[in-house]
Amino acid sequence: QFLRVTKQYLPHVARLCLISTFLEDGIRMWFQWSEQRDYIDGTWNCGYFLASVFVFINLFGQLSGCILVLSRNFVQYACFGLFGIIALQTIAYSILWDLKFLMRNLALGGGLLLLLAESRSEGKSMFAGVPTMRESSPKQYMQLGGRVLLVLMFMTLLHFDMNFFSILQNIVGTALIILVAIGFKTKLAALTLVIWLFGINIYFNAFWTVPAYKPMHDFLKYDFFQTMSVIGGLLLVVALGPGGVSMDEKKKEW
């Protein structure tokens, strides 16, 4: 019933949520140009020019990618550009050595994989002239990879406390991410995760309650929009299904 009511709007909402973290970060680069430039220069000692080039690439790459995705023009090129931004920031901000932030960046990459798969017309091969069977089409494997990477976000939310609520949350959350990863009851499991993650995001990342001059404001804001992007990836799963490499698809053959 939910899918019938939201069929026309859900993919658009999913794409908007998915690119929200890039949009927010690109705007932040504009308003915090000098702070970002000084941080990169201080961290890497690369000089003002290279630090400014880094900030410009982030600003232009993210905003132009968001515009292309929302306008549905050259979406594949926009996705590859945003993949590059993720890789660049992972190295520049030393996220590679922070497991929590690395897993969240990989989850963000999973959302882009799903967007890339959605932008490909059915039956086209990623490599020109190479025929592909239905079961092994690149689009379906991109959907599988996107689903698996998305669940990394939820692994950062698991709490190993011994109170009843944490144990229940871990059990239910783990069951749902397994269902999404293997593609069983995928749309229902993904929609449940969307609701759960949205509630957690509003509760724990309420950046609007923290004054803008405090460092915690920017940290919570970044976390909030990154989580919204993962929600966008899950909404794509709800709207488009798990793809051919999933138990839901195999059930049709059984």
mmCIF file of C-alpha atoms in Angstrom:
data_model
loop_
_atom_site.group_PDB
_atom_site.id
_atom_site.type_symbol
_atom_site.label_atom_id
_atom_site.label_comp_id
_atom_site.label_asym_id
_atom_site.label_seq_id
_atom_site.Cartn_x
_atom_site.Cartn_y
_atom_site.Cartn_z
ATOM 1 C CA GLN A 1 0.000 0.000 0.000
ATOM 2 C CA PHE A 2 2.866 2.368 0.865
ATOM 3 C CA LEU A 3 4.542 1.701 -2.480
ATOM 4 C CA ARG A 4 1.313 2.238 -4.406
ATOM 5 C CA VAL A 5 0.739 5.613 -2.744
ATOM 6 C CA THR A 6 4.334 6.845 -3.081
ATOM 7 C CA LYS A 7 5.306 5.205 -6.383
ATOM 8 C CA GLN A 8 5.577 8.477 -8.306
ATOM 9 C CA TYR A 9 7.402 10.429 -5.614
ATOM 10 C CA LEU A 10 9.594 7.937 -3.753
ATOM 11 C CA PRO A 11 12.504 7.777 -6.261
ATOM 12 C CA HIS A 12 12.723 11.595 -6.300
ATOM 13 C CA VAL A 13 12.705 11.769 -2.498
ATOM 14 C CA ALA A 14 15.320 9.000 -2.387
ATOM 15 C CA ARG A 15 17.652 10.861 -4.766
ATOM 16 C CA LEU A 16 17.235 14.122 -2.820
ATOM 17 C CA CYS A 17 18.064 12.390 0.458
ATOM 18 C CA LEU A 18 20.970 10.560 -1.138
ATOM 19 C CA ILE A 19 22.740 13.688 -2.369
ATOM 20 C CA SER A 20 21.890 15.767 0.729
ATOM 21 C CA THR A 21 25.265 15.233 2.410
ATOM 22 C CA PHE A 22 27.127 16.301 -0.746
ATOM 23 C CA LEU A 23 24.877 19.344 -1.108
ATOM 24 C CA GLU A 24 25.392 20.361 2.523
ATOM 25 C CA ASP A 25 29.147 19.798 2.349
ATOM 26 C CA GLY A 26 29.488 21.768 -0.883
ATOM 27 C CA ILE A 27 27.625 24.720 0.634
ATOM 28 C CA ARG A 28 29.764 24.432 3.772
ATOM 29 C CA MET A 29 32.918 24.600 1.642
ATOM 30 C CA TRP A 30 31.627 27.907 0.236
ATOM 31 C CA PHE A 31 30.895 29.501 3.622
ATOM 32 C CA GLN A 32 33.930 27.998 5.399
ATOM 33 C CA TRP A 33 36.425 28.364 2.556
ATOM 34 C CA SER A 34 39.245 29.856 4.649
ATOM 35 C CA GLU A 35 38.758 27.455 7.570
ATOM 36 C CA GLN A 36 38.807 24.395 5.291
ATOM 37 C CA ARG A 37 41.817 25.721 3.373
ATOM 38 C CA ASP A 38 43.735 26.413 6.596
ATOM 39 C CA TYR A 39 42.885 22.955 7.949
ATOM 40 C CA ILE A 40 44.184 21.169 4.839
ATOM 41 C CA ASP A 41 47.276 23.360 4.738
ATOM 42 C CA GLY A 42 47.967 22.755 8.428
ATOM 43 C CA THR A 43 47.382 18.995 8.183
ATOM 44 C CA TRP A 44 49.318 18.292 4.980
ATOM 45 C CA ASN A 45 51.631 21.367 4.880
ATOM 46 C CA CYS A 46 50.857 21.649 1.153
ATOM 47 C CA GLY A 47 50.648 25.419 0.867
ATOM 48 C CA TYR A 48 47.687 27.753 0.353
ATOM 49 C CA PHE A 49 47.446 27.133 -3.377
ATOM 50 C CA LEU A 50 47.030 23.340 -3.214
ATOM 51 C CA ALA A 51 44.773 23.651 -0.174
ATOM 52 C CA SER A 52 42.589 26.119 -2.107
ATOM 53 C CA VAL A 53 42.506 23.735 -5.090
ATOM 54 C CA PHE A 54 41.319 20.954 -2.762
ATOM 55 C CA VAL A 55 38.487 23.109 -1.377
ATOM 56 C CA PHE A 56 37.478 24.219 -4.888
ATOM 57 C CA ILE A 57 37.374 20.616 -6.179
ATOM 58 C CA ASN A 58 35.157 19.640 -3.236
ATOM 59 C CA LEU A 59 32.879 22.644 -3.687
ATOM 60 C CA PHE A 60 32.507 22.429 -7.465
ATOM 61 C CA GLY A 61 32.502 18.626 -7.657
ATOM 62 C CA GLN A 62 29.802 18.157 -5.031
ATOM 63 C CA LEU A 63 27.472 20.957 -6.100
ATOM 64 C CA SER A 64 27.702 20.150 -9.805
ATOM 65 C CA GLY A 65 27.201 16.433 -9.068
ATOM 66 C CA CYS A 66 24.083 17.204 -7.026
ATOM 67 C CA ILE A 67 22.649 19.391 -9.796
ATOM 68 C CA LEU A 68 23.225 16.659 -12.401
ATOM 69 C CA VAL A 69 21.636 13.976 -10.211
ATOM 70 C CA LEU A 70 18.552 16.062 -9.416
ATOM 71 C CA SER A 71 18.131 17.123 -13.047
ATOM 72 C CA ARG A 72 18.638 13.502 -14.237
ATOM 73 C CA ASN A 73 21.395 14.573 -16.669
ATOM 74 C CA PHE A 74 24.681 12.645 -16.984
ATOM 75 C CA VAL A 75 23.876 10.832 -13.740
ATOM 76 C CA GLN A 76 26.556 8.183 -14.275
ATOM 77 C CA TYR A 77 29.275 10.844 -14.653
ATOM 78 C CA ALA A 78 27.924 12.626 -11.577
ATOM 79 C CA CYS A 79 28.103 9.383 -9.568
ATOM 80 C CA PHE A 80 31.700 8.747 -10.606
ATOM 81 C CA GLY A 81 32.565 12.326 -9.663
ATOM 82 C CA LEU A 82 30.967 11.930 -6.229
ATOM 83 C CA PHE A 83 32.793 8.618 -5.769
ATOM 84 C CA GLY A 84 35.999 10.576 -6.385
ATOM 85 C CA ILE A 85 35.009 13.175 -3.786
ATOM 86 C CA ILE A 86 34.444 10.416 -1.203
ATOM 87 C CA ALA A 87 37.863 8.909 -1.948
ATOM 88 C CA LEU A 88 39.545 12.341 -1.819
ATOM 89 C CA GLN A 89 37.972 13.255 1.520
ATOM 90 C CA THR A 90 38.732 9.829 2.970
ATOM 91 C CA ILE A 91 42.437 10.465 2.399
ATOM 92 C CA ALA A 92 42.521 14.230 3.090
ATOM 93 C CA TYR A 93 40.655 14.027 6.411
ATOM 94 C CA SER A 94 42.402 10.788 7.522
ATOM 95 C CA ILE A 95 39.069 8.941 7.616
ATOM 96 C CA LEU A 96 40.909 5.829 6.430
ATOM 97 C CA TRP A 97 42.186 5.287 9.976
ATOM 98 C CA ASP A 98 38.855 5.917 11.723
ATOM 99 C CA LEU A 99 36.809 2.734 11.382
ATOM 100 C CA LYS A 100 33.457 4.333 12.220
ATOM 101 C CA PHE A 101 33.783 7.144 9.674
ATOM 102 C CA LEU A 102 35.276 4.775 7.093
ATOM 103 C CA MET A 103 32.271 2.441 7.382
ATOM 104 C CA ARG A 104 29.904 5.380 7.017
ATOM 105 C CA ASN A 105 31.735 6.605 3.927
ATOM 106 C CA LEU A 106 31.529 3.101 2.459
ATOM 107 C CA ALA A 107 27.791 3.090 3.220
ATOM 108 C CA LEU A 108 27.530 6.409 1.373
ATOM 109 C CA GLY A 109 29.350 4.792 -1.541
ATOM 110 C CA GLY A 110 26.770 1.991 -1.434
ATOM 111 C CA GLY A 111 24.017 4.548 -1.892
ATOM 112 C CA LEU A 112 25.817 5.962 -4.937
ATOM 113 C CA LEU A 113 26.159 2.437 -6.349
ATOM 114 C CA LEU A 114 22.395 2.028 -6.117
ATOM 115 C CA LEU A 115 21.895 5.400 -7.805
ATOM 116 C CA LEU A 116 24.326 4.361 -10.537
ATOM 117 C CA ALA A 117 22.420 1.105 -11.020
ATOM 118 C CA GLU A 118 19.113 2.988 -11.181
ATOM 119 C CA SER A 119 20.471 5.297 -13.887
ATOM 120 C CA ARG A 120 21.437 2.380 -16.141
ATOM 121 C CA SER A 121 18.819 1.135 -18.546
ATOM 122 C CA GLU A 122 17.969 -2.545 -18.137
ATOM 123 C CA GLY A 123 20.093 -4.925 -20.164
ATOM 124 C CA LYS A 124 22.957 -2.561 -21.018
ATOM 125 C CA SER A 125 26.458 -3.734 -20.343
ATOM 126 C CA MET A 126 29.004 -1.608 -18.552
ATOM 127 C CA PHE A 127 31.541 -2.687 -21.148
ATOM 128 C CA ALA A 128 30.678 -1.993 -24.768
ATOM 129 C CA GLY A 129 30.436 -5.078 -26.940
ATOM 130 C CA VAL A 130 30.468 -7.528 -24.018
ATOM 131 C CA PRO A 131 27.227 -9.527 -23.820
ATOM 132 C CA THR A 132 25.802 -10.228 -20.393
ATOM 133 C CA MET A 133 23.243 -12.734 -19.172
ATOM 134 C CA ARG A 134 20.393 -11.559 -16.982
ATOM 135 C CA GLU A 135 21.830 -13.210 -13.885
ATOM 136 C CA SER A 136 25.225 -11.624 -14.297
ATOM 137 C CA SER A 137 24.346 -8.126 -15.529
ATOM 138 C CA PRO A 138 26.544 -5.423 -13.966
ATOM 139 C CA LYS A 139 23.452 -3.516 -12.847
ATOM 140 C CA GLN A 140 22.326 -6.378 -10.625
ATOM 141 C CA TYR A 141 25.755 -6.755 -9.043
ATOM 142 C CA MET A 142 25.868 -3.007 -8.427
ATOM 143 C CA GLN A 143 22.553 -3.338 -6.585
ATOM 144 C CA LEU A 144 23.985 -6.206 -4.524
ATOM 145 C CA GLY A 145 27.137 -4.227 -3.715
ATOM 146 C CA GLY A 146 25.076 -1.171 -2.825
ATOM 147 C CA ARG A 147 22.864 -3.147 -0.430
ATOM 148 C CA VAL A 148 25.845 -4.758 1.297
ATOM 149 C CA LEU A 149 27.671 -1.441 1.708
ATOM 150 C CA LEU A 150 24.567 0.330 3.007
ATOM 151 C CA VAL A 151 24.284 -2.011 5.985
ATOM 152 C CA LEU A 152 27.724 -0.865 7.208
ATOM 153 C CA MET A 153 25.996 2.281 8.506
ATOM 154 C CA PHE A 154 23.948 0.183 10.923
ATOM 155 C CA MET A 155 26.978 -1.689 12.194
ATOM 156 C CA THR A 156 28.245 1.654 13.566
ATOM 157 C CA LEU A 157 24.972 2.052 15.496
ATOM 158 C CA LEU A 158 25.170 -1.226 17.404
ATOM 159 C CA HIS A 159 25.784 -0.785 21.142
ATOM 160 C CA PHE A 160 27.308 -3.551 23.186
ATOM 161 C CA ASP A 161 25.597 -2.691 26.448
ATOM 162 C CA MET A 162 23.883 -5.270 28.613
ATOM 163 C CA ASN A 163 20.630 -3.377 29.146
ATOM 164 C CA PHE A 164 17.445 -4.776 27.635
ATOM 165 C CA PHE A 165 16.828 -1.953 25.149
ATOM 166 C CA SER A 166 20.326 -2.170 23.618
ATOM 167 C CA ILE A 167 20.133 -5.953 23.316
ATOM 168 C CA LEU A 168 16.698 -5.763 21.659
ATOM 169 C CA GLN A 169 17.863 -3.001 19.292
ATOM 170 C CA ASN A 170 20.952 -5.021 18.332
ATOM 171 C CA ILE A 171 18.954 -8.182 17.652
ATOM 172 C CA VAL A 172 16.252 -6.465 15.590
ATOM 173 C CA GLY A 173 18.754 -4.255 13.766
ATOM 174 C CA THR A 174 21.060 -7.156 12.939
ATOM 175 C CA ALA A 175 18.153 -9.218 11.616
ATOM 176 C CA LEU A 176 16.996 -6.358 9.374
ATOM 177 C CA ILE A 177 20.444 -5.616 7.913
ATOM 178 C CA ILE A 178 20.931 -9.314 7.159
ATOM 179 C CA LEU A 179 17.587 -9.374 5.338
ATOM 180 C CA VAL A 180 18.572 -6.335 3.257
ATOM 181 C CA ALA A 181 22.041 -7.727 2.505
ATOM 182 C CA ILE A 182 20.786 -11.118 1.280
ATOM 183 C CA GLY A 183 17.726 -9.611 -0.397
ATOM 184 C CA PHE A 184 14.936 -11.408 1.492
ATOM 185 C CA LYS A 185 11.715 -9.465 2.193
ATOM 186 C CA THR A 186 13.951 -6.622 1.052
ATOM 187 C CA LYS A 187 11.485 -3.769 0.580
ATOM 188 C CA LEU A 188 9.812 -4.315 3.946
ATOM 189 C CA ALA A 189 13.138 -4.688 5.769
ATOM 190 C CA ALA A 190 14.587 -1.590 4.049
ATOM 191 C CA LEU A 191 11.496 0.489 4.862
ATOM 192 C CA THR A 192 11.697 -0.591 8.511
ATOM 193 C CA LEU A 193 15.369 0.424 8.589
ATOM 194 C CA VAL A 194 14.466 3.798 7.056
ATOM 195 C CA ILE A 195 11.986 4.486 9.861
ATOM 196 C CA TRP A 196 14.395 3.257 12.541
ATOM 197 C CA LEU A 197 17.378 5.185 11.192
ATOM 198 C CA PHE A 198 15.351 8.372 10.689
ATOM 199 C CA GLY A 199 14.218 8.250 14.335
ATOM 200 C CA ILE A 200 17.783 7.694 15.560
ATOM 201 C CA ASN A 201 19.021 10.512 13.332
ATOM 202 C CA ILE A 202 16.488 13.040 14.631
ATOM 203 C CA TYR A 203 17.195 12.051 18.251
ATOM 204 C CA PHE A 204 20.993 11.814 18.291
ATOM 205 C CA ASN A 205 22.018 14.284 15.555
ATOM 206 C CA ALA A 206 19.763 17.238 16.386
ATOM 207 C CA PHE A 207 22.330 19.855 15.324
ATOM 208 C CA TRP A 208 19.680 22.609 15.376
ATOM 209 C CA THR A 209 19.620 22.399 19.188
ATOM 210 C CA VAL A 210 23.344 23.280 19.416
ATOM 211 C CA PRO A 211 24.533 26.889 18.885
ATOM 212 C CA ALA A 212 26.227 27.384 15.505
ATOM 213 C CA TYR A 213 29.478 28.665 17.044
ATOM 214 C CA LYS A 214 30.128 25.385 18.878
ATOM 215 C CA PRO A 215 32.209 22.686 17.091
ATOM 216 C CA MET A 216 29.602 20.070 18.011
ATOM 217 C CA HIS A 217 27.093 21.843 15.737
ATOM 218 C CA ASP A 218 29.128 21.134 12.594
ATOM 219 C CA PHE A 219 29.902 17.583 13.716
ATOM 220 C CA LEU A 220 26.228 16.726 14.324
ATOM 221 C CA LYS A 221 25.194 18.479 11.099
ATOM 222 C CA TYR A 222 27.689 16.437 9.069
ATOM 223 C CA ASP A 223 26.527 13.223 10.746
ATOM 224 C CA PHE A 224 22.864 14.123 10.218
ATOM 225 C CA PHE A 225 23.139 14.677 6.469
ATOM 226 C CA GLN A 226 25.400 11.665 5.966
ATOM 227 C CA THR A 227 22.764 9.535 7.673
ATOM 228 C CA MET A 228 20.084 11.101 5.458
ATOM 229 C CA SER A 229 22.101 10.007 2.418
ATOM 230 C CA VAL A 230 22.094 6.416 3.629
ATOM 231 C CA ILE A 231 18.333 6.736 4.175
ATOM 232 C CA GLY A 232 18.121 7.854 0.540
ATOM 233 C CA GLY A 233 19.966 4.719 -0.541
ATOM 234 C CA LEU A 234 17.552 2.552 1.428
ATOM 235 C CA LEU A 235 14.590 4.384 -0.112
ATOM 236 C CA LEU A 236 15.992 3.466 -3.533
ATOM 237 C CA VAL A 237 15.947 -0.164 -2.398
ATOM 238 C CA VAL A 238 12.322 0.274 -1.306
ATOM 239 C CA ALA A 239 11.367 1.906 -4.600
ATOM 240 C CA LEU A 240 13.301 -0.320 -7.011
ATOM 241 C CA GLY A 241 13.656 -3.617 -5.177
ATOM 242 C CA PRO A 242 16.793 -5.650 -4.464
ATOM 243 C CA GLY A 243 17.702 -6.554 -8.047
ATOM 244 C CA GLY A 244 18.363 -9.927 -9.612
ATOM 245 C CA VAL A 245 21.029 -11.126 -7.171
ATOM 246 C CA SER A 246 18.743 -11.634 -4.189
ATOM 247 C CA MET A 247 16.615 -14.268 -2.498
ATOM 248 C CA ASP A 248 13.449 -12.358 -3.410
ATOM 249 C CA GLU A 249 14.310 -12.747 -7.094
ATOM 250 C CA LYS A 250 15.294 -16.386 -6.729
ATOM 251 C CA LYS A 251 11.969 -17.181 -5.043
ATOM 252 C CA LYS A 252 10.236 -16.386 -8.327
ATOM 253 C CA GLU A 253 12.196 -19.201 -9.969
ATOM 254 C CA TRP A 254 11.415 -21.644 -7.139
#
